[in-house]
Coordinates of C-alpha atoms and ligand atoms in Angstrom, one line a residue:
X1 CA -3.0 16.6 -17.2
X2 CA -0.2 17.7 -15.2
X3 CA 0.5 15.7 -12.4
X4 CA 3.6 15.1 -10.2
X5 CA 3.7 12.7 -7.7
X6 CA 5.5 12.3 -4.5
X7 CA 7.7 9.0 -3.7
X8 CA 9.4 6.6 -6.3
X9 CA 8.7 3.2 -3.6
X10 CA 5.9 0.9 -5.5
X11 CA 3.3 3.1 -5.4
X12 CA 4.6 5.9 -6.6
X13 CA 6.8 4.7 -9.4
X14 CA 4.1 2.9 -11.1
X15 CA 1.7 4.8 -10.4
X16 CA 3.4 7.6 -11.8
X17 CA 4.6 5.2 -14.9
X18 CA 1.2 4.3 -15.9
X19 CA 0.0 7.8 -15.9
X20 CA 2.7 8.5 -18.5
X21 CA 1.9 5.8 -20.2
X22 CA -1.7 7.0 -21.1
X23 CA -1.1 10.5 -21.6
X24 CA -0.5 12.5 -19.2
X25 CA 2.9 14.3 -18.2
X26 CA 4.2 13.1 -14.7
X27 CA 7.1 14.7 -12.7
X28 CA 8.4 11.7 -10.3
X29 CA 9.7 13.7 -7.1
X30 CA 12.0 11.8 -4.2
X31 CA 14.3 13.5 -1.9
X32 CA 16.8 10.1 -2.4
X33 CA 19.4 11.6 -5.5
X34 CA 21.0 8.8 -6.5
X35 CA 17.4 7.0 -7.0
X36 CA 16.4 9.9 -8.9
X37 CA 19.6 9.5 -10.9
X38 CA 19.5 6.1 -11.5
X39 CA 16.0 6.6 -13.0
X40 CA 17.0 9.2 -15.3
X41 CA 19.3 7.1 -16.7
X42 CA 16.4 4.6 -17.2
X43 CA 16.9 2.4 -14.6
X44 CA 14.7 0.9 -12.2
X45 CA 15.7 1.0 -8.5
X46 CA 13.0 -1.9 -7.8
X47 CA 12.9 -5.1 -9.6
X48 CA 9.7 -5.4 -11.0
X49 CA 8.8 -7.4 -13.7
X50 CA 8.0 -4.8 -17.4
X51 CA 8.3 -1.8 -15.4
X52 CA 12.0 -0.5 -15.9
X53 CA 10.7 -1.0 -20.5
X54 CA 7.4 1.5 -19.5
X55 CA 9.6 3.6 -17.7
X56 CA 12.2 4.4 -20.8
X57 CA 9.5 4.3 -23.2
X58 CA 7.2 6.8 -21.0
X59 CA 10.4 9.1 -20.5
X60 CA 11.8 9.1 -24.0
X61 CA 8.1 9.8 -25.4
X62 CA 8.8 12.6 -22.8
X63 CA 6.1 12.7 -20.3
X64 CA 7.9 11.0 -17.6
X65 CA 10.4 13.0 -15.4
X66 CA 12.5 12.6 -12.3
X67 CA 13.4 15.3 -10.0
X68 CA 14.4 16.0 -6.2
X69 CA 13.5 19.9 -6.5
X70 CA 10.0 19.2 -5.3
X71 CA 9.2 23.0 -5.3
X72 CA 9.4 22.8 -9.4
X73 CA 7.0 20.2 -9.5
X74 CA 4.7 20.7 -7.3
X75 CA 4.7 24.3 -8.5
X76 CA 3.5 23.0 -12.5
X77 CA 1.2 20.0 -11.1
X78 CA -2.3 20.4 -11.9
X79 CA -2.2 17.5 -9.4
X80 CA -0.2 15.6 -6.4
X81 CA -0.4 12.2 -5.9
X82 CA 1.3 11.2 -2.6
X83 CA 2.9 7.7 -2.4
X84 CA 5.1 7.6 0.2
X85 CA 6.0 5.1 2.7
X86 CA 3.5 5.1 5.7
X87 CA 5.8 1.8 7.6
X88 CA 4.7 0.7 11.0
X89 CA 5.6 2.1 14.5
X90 CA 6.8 -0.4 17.0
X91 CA 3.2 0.0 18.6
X92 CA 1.7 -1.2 15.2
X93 CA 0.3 2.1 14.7
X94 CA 1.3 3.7 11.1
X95 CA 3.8 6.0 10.8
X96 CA 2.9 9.0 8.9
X97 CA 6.2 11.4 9.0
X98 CA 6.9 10.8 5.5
X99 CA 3.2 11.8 4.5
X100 CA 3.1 14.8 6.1
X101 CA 6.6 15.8 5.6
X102 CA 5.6 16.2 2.1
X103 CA 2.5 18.1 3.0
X104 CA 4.9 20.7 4.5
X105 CA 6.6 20.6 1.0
X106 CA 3.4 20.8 -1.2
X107 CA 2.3 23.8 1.2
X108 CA 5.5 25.8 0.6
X109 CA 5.5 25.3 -2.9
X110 CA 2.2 25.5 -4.5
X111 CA 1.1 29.2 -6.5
X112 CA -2.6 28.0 -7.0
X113 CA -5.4 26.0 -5.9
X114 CA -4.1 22.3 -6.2
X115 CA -5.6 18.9 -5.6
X116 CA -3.8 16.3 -3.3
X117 CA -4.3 12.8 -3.6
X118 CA -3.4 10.1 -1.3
X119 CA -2.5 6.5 -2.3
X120 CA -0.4 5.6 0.6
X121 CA -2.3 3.4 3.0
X122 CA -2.9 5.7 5.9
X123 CA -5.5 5.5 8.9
X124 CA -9.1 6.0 8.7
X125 CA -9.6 10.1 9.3
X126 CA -5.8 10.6 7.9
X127 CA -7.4 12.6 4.5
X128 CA -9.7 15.1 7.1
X129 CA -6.6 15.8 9.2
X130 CA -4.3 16.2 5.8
X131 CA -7.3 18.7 5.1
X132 CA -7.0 20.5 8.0
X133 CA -3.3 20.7 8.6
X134 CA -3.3 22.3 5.3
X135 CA -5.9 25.2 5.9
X136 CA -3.4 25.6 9.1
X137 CA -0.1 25.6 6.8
X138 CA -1.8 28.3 4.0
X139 CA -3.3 30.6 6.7
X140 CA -5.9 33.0 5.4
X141 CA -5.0 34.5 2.5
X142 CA -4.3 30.4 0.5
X143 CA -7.6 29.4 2.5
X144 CA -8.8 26.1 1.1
X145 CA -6.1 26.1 -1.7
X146 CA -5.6 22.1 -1.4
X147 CA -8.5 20.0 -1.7
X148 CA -7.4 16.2 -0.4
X149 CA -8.9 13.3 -2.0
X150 CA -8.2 9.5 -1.1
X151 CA -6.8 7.5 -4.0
X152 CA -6.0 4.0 -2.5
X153 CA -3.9 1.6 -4.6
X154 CA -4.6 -2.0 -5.0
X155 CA -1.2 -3.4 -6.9
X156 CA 0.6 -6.8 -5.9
X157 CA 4.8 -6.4 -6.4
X158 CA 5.5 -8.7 -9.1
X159 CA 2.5 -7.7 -11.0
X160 CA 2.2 -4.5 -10.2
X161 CA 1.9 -3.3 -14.2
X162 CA -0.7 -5.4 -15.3
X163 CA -2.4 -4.5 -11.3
X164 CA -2.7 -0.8 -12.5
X165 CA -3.2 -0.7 -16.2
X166 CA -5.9 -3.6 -15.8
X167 CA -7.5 -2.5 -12.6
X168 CA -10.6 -4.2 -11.1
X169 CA -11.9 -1.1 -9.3
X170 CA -10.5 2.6 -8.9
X171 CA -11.6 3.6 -6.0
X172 CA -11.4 7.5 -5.3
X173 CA -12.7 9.1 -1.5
X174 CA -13.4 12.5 -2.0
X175 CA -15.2 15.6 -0.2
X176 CA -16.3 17.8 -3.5
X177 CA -17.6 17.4 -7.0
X178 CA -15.0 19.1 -8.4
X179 CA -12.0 16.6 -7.0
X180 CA -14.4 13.5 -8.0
X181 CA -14.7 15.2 -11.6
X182 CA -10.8 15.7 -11.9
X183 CA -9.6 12.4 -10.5
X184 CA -13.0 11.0 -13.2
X185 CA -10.6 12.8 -16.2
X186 CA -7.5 11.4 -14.7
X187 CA -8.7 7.6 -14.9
X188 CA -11.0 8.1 -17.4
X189 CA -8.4 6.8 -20.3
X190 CA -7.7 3.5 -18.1
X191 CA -11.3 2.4 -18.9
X192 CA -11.8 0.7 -15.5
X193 CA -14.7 1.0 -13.0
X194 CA -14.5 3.8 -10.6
X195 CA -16.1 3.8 -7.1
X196 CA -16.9 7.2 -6.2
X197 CA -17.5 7.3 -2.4
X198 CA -16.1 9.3 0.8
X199 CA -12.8 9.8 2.3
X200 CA -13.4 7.5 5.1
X201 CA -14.8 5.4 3.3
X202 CA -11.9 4.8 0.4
X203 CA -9.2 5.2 2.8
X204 CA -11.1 1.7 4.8
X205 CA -11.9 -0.2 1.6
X206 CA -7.7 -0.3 1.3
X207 CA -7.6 -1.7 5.0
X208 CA -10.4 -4.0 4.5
X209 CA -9.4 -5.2 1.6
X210 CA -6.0 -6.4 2.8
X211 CA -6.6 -7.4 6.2
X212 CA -9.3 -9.7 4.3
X213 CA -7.3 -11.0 2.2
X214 CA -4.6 -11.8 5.1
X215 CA -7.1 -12.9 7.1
X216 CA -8.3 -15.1 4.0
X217 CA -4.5 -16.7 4.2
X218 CA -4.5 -17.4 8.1
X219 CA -8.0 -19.5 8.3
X220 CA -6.5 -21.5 5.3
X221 CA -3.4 -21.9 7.2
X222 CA -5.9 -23.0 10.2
X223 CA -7.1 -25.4 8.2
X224 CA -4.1 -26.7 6.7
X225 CA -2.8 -27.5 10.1
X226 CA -5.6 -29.3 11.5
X227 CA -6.0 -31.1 8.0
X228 CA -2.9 -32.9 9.0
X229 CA -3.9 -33.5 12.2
X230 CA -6.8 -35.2 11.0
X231 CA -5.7 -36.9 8.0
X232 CA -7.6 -34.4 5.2
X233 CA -5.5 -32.8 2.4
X234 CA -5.3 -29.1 2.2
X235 CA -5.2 -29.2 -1.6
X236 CA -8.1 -31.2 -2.5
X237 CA -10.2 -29.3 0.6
X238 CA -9.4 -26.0 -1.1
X239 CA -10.4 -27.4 -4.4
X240 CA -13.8 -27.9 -2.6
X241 CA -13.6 -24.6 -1.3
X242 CA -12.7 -22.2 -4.1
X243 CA -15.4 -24.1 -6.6
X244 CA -18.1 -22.6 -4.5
X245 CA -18.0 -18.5 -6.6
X246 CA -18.9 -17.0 -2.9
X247 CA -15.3 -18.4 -1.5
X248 CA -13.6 -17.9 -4.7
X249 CA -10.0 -20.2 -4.9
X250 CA -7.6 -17.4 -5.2
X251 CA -6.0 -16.6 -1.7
X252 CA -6.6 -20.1 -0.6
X253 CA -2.9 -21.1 -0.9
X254 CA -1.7 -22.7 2.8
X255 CA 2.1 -21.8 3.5
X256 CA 4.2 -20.7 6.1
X257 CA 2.6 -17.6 6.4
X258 CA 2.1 -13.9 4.4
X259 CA 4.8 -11.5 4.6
X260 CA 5.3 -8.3 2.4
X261 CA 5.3 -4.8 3.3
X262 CA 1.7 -4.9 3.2
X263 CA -0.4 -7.0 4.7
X264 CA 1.6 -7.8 8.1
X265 CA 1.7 -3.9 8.5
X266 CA -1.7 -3.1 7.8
X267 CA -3.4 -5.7 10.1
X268 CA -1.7 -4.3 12.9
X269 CA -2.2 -1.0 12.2
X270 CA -6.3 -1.5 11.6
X271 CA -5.7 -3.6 14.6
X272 CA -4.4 -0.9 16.5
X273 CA -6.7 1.8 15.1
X274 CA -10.2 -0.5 16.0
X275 CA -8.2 -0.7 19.6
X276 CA -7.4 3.4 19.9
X277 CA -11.7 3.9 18.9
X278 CA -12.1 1.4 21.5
X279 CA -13.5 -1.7 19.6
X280 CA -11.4 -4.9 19.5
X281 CA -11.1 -6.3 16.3
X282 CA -11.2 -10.2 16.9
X283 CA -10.5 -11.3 13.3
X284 CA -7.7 -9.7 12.6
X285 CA -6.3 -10.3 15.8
X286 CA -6.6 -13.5 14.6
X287 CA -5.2 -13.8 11.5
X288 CA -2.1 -11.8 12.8
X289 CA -1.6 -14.5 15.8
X290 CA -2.1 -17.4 13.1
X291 CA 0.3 -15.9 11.2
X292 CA 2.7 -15.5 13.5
X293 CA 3.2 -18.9 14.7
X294 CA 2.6 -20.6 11.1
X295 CA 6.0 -19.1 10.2
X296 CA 7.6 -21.6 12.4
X297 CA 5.9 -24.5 11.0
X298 CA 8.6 -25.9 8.8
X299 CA 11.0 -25.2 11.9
X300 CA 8.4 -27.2 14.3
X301 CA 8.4 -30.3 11.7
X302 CA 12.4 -30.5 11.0
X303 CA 12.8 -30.4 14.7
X304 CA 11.4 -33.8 14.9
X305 CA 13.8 -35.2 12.7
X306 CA 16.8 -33.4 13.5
X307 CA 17.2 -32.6 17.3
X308 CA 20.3 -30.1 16.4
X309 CA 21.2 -27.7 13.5
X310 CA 24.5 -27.4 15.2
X311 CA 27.2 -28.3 12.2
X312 CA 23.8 -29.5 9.7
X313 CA 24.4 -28.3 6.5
X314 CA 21.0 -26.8 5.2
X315 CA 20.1 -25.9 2.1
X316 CA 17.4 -23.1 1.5
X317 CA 15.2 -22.7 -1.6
X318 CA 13.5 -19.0 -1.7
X319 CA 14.1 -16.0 0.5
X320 CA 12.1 -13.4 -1.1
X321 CA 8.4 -13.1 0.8
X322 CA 7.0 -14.4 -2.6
X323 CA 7.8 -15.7 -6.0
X324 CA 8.3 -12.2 -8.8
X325 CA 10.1 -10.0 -6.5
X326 CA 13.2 -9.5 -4.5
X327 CA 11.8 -7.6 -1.5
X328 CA 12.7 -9.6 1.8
X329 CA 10.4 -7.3 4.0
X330 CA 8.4 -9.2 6.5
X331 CA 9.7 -12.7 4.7
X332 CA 8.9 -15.7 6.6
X333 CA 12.4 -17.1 5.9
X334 CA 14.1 -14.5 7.7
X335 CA 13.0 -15.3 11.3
X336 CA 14.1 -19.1 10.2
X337 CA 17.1 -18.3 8.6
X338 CA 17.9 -16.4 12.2
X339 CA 16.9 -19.4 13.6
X340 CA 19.2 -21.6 11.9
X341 CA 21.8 -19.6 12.2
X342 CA 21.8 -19.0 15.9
X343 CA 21.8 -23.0 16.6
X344 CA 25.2 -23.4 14.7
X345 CA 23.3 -24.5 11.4
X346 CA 25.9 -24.2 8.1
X347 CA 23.3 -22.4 5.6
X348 CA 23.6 -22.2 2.1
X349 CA 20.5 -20.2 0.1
X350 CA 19.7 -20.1 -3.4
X351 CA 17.0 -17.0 -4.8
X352 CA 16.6 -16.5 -8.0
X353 CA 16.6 -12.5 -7.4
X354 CA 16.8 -12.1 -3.8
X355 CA 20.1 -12.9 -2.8
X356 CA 21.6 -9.4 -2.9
X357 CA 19.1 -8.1 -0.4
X358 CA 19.6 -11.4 1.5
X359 CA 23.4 -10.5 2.0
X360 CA 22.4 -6.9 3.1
X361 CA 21.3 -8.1 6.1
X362 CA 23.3 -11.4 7.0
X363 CA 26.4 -10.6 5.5
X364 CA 28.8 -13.6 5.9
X365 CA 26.8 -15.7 8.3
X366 CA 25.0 -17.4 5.0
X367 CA 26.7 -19.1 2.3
X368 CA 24.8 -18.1 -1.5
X369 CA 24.7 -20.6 -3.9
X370 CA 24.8 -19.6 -7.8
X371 CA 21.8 -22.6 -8.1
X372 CA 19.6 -25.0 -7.0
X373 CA 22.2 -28.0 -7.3
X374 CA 25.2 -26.0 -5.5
X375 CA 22.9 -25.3 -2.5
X376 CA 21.4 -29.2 -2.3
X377 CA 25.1 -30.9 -3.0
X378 CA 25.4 -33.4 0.5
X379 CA 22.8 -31.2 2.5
X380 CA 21.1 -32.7 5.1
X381 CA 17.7 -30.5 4.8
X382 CA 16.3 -28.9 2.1
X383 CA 13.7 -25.5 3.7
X384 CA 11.6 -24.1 1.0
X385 CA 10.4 -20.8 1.7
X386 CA 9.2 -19.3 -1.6
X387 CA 7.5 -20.6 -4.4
X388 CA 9.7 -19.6 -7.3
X389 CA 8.9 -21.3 -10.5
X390 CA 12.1 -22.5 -11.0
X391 CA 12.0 -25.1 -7.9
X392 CA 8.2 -25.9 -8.8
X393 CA 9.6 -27.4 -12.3
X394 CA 12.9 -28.8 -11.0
X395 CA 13.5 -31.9 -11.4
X396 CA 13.5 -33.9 -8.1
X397 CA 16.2 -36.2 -8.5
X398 CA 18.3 -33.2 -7.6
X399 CA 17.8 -33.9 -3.6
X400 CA 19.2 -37.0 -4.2
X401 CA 22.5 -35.0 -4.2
X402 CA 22.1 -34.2 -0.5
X403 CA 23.1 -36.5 2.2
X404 CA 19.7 -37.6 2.9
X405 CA 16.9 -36.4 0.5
X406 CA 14.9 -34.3 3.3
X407 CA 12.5 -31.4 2.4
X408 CA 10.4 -29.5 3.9
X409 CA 8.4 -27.4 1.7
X410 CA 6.8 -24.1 3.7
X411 CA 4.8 -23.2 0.0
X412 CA 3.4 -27.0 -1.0
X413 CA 5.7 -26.6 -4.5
X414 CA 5.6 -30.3 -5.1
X415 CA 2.6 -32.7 -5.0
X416 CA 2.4 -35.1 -2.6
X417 CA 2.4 -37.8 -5.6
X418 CA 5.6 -36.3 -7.1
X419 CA 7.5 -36.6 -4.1
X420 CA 6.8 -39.8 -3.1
X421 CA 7.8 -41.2 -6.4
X422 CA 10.6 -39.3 -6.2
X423 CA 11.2 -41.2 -3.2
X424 CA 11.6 -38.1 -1.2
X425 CA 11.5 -37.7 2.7
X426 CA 8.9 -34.8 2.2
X427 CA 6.7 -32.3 4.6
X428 CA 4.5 -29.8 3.7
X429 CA 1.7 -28.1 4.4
X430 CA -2.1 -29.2 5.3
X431 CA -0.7 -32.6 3.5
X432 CA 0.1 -36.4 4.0
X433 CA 3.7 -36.6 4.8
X434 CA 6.0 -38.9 2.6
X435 CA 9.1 -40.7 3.5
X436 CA 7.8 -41.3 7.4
X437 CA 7.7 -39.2 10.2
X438 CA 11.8 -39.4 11.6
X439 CA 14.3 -39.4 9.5
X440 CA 17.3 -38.3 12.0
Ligands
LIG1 C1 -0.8 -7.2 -1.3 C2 -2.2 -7.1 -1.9 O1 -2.4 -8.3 -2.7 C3 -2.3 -5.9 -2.8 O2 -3.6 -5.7 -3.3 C4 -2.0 -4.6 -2.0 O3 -2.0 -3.4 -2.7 C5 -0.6 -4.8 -1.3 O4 -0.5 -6.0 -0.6 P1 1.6 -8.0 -2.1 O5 2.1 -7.8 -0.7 O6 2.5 -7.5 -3.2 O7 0.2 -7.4 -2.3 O8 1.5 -9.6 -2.3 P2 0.4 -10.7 -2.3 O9 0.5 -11.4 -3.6 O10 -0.9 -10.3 -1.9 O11 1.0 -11.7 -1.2 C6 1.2 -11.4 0.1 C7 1.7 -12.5 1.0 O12 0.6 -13.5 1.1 C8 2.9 -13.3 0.4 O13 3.8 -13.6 1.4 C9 2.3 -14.6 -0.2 O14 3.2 -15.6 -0.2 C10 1.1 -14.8 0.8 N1 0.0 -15.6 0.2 C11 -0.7 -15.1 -0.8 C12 -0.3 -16.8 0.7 O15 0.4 -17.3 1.6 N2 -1.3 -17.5 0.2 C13 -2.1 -17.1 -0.9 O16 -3.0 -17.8 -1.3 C14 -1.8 -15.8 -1.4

């Protein structure tokens, strides 16, 4: 089939790269030229892990293409997906210019009856308005030209490939047969379930989804805290926990918090939706408040032990808002790293990938290390904010470089074993601390 689809973020790109890569022919549209240049030259403007290999292969087989003339390709498509950003307004609410911008686009451009799909995460009742402000843009003589079907996408960044091409669930929200029997052909060579269902109803399984998940993360992190105020262990509690098949041990990590350009945005803006339909969601108000504060934890802990950053050297393990990707959006560590830096604190970082986006938005005020060892050399704390699995196999007679070997580890990348016969001065999270309580 012929499809082209709207936005090379996440979504879009591998969205659009899978598609190619079982058989269809894709046209990649984005208004940003040098993206769309630096694609056709094979390159991927985000660093995920396999995808920039699918991409050349997809395009040299020659059903993958890049364009910024949207007209062309929305013109050919037997199909538009849409996967553009939908970021958050300050209110929390999601901001949909970008959606319906391209709407205006598709409307200008089509010839013939088309089928639009959403993937972007938009509002509950987004798909029925996208319906209607389409019969509005084709007047009469297109009358219900675009059918709009609901499309949600469920990939992680760092393994967003295997996310797509190995699927759990496709879930597809549609008002018609006929747009549940095309998007059926579509996904049919993925061999994946698909959930057939309503536009509301596929556009809420994405919320839900996430803002379970998230909220999954804060009770841990609730836990976690109180574990070390009462002397349990977070690790061997989850291990209780995640054995039991209706609680399930993935999502059950404790840490200084989620971050991402999903989950922080879209429990605000269900949040904010339940609040506009006038029901107050108390769980996700919940998780987002847990959240909020548990970014601070590693902060609330060194305090103790150091009274003032002022002149501190501190080293800092991990930027990125997880482990397989170089995205800083949301990142606990950038709230700290402001932190530090505003109390006088001399910080030097160390990411395996992030450190380019790192330096777009602190300049000079941070010092980036080239490794672990150049970053730890006479520090006199060590903040881990990522779990990267180069500091979870490091050898730990490396902090014995710093002035004092202090760590405190926001994403538990140690056990509490290995550290104390490492003879660390160690915190973490939910855990027993090692080395005593103050160090300074
Ligand atoms: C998430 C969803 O997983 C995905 O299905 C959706 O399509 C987009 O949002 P992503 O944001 O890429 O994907 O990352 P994810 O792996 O879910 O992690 C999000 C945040 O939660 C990270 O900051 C991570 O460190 C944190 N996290 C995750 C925990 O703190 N503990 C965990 O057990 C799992």
């Amino acid at each position: 089939m012929k499809i082209a689809v709207a936005g090379t973020g996440y979504v879009g790109l591998v969205t659009g790269t899978c598609l190619a890569k079982i058989g269809h022919t894709v046209f990649c549209v984005d208004k940003e030229a040098s993206k769309i240049a630096q694609l056709r030259r094979g390159e991927s403007p985000i660093y995920e892990p396999g995808l920039e290999a699918e991409i050349v292969e997809a395009k040299d087989a020659g059903r993958l293409h890049f364009t910024t003339d949207y007209a062309v390709a929305y013109r050919q498509a037997e199909v538009i997906m849409i996967g553009v950003a939908t970021p958050e307004n300050t209110d929390g609410s999601a901001n949909l210019q970008a959606l319906y911008q391209v709407c205006e686009q598709i409307a200008a451009s089509i010839t013939s009856p088309t089928l639009v799909v959403v993937k972007s995460t938009v509002p509950i009742g987004t798909n029925d308005r996208l319906a209607a402000y389409f019969d509005q843009l084709l007047g009469d003589s297109r009358k219900n030209w675009v059918e709009v079907a609901s499309n949600p996408e469920f990939l992680s960044q760092g393994t967003a490939l295997r996310d797509t091409l190995q699927a759990e669930r496709i879930v597809i929200g549609t008002e018609s047969q006929e747009a549940a029997d095309i998007l059926t052909e579509i996904y049919t060579p993925f061999d994946q379930p698909i959930l057939k269902m309503n536009r509301r109803s596929a556009e809420m399984v994405k919320y839900a989804s996430n803002d379970f998940l998230a909220l999954k993360i804060s009770f841990v992190n609730d836990i976690a805290n109180l574990c070390e105020a009462v002397g349990a262990d977070i690790d061997e509690v989850t291990s209780g926990m995640g054995a039991d098949s209706r609680i399930g041990s993935r999502f059950l990590a404790p840490g200084i918090g989620y971050g991402g350009s999903c989950f922080p945005k879209d429990t605000k803006a269900l949040h904010w939706l339940a609040e506009e339909a006038g029901y107050t969601l108390k769980t996700i108000r919940a998780a987002i408040d847990v959240n909020e504060k548990q970014r601070f934890k590693l902060m609330q802990a060194a305090r103790k032990d150091i009274p003032l950053f002022a002149g501190k050297k501190i080293a800092v393990l991990g930027a990125t808002f997880k482990p397989g990707t170089d995205d800083l959006r949301e990142a606990p560590s950038i709230p700290n790293l402001q932190m530090l830096l505003n109390e006088g604190a001399d910080v030097h970082v160390y990411d395996p990938v992030g450190l380019p986006n790192l330096e777009n938005v602190f300049g000079s005020r941070l010092h980036y290390g080239e490794s672990v060892a150049s970053v730890l050399q006479g520090a006199d704390a060590c903040f881990i904010f990522t779990e990267w699995a180069a500091f979870k196999e490091m050898d730990l007679a490396l902090f014995h470089t710093m002035r004092e070997p202090r760590v405190y580890d926001g994403r538990n990348c140690f056990s509490v074993k290995a550290a104390e016969q490492a003879g660390l001065q160690y915190y973490s999270i939910g855990r027993a601390r090692v080395g005593g309580a103050v160090f300074a």
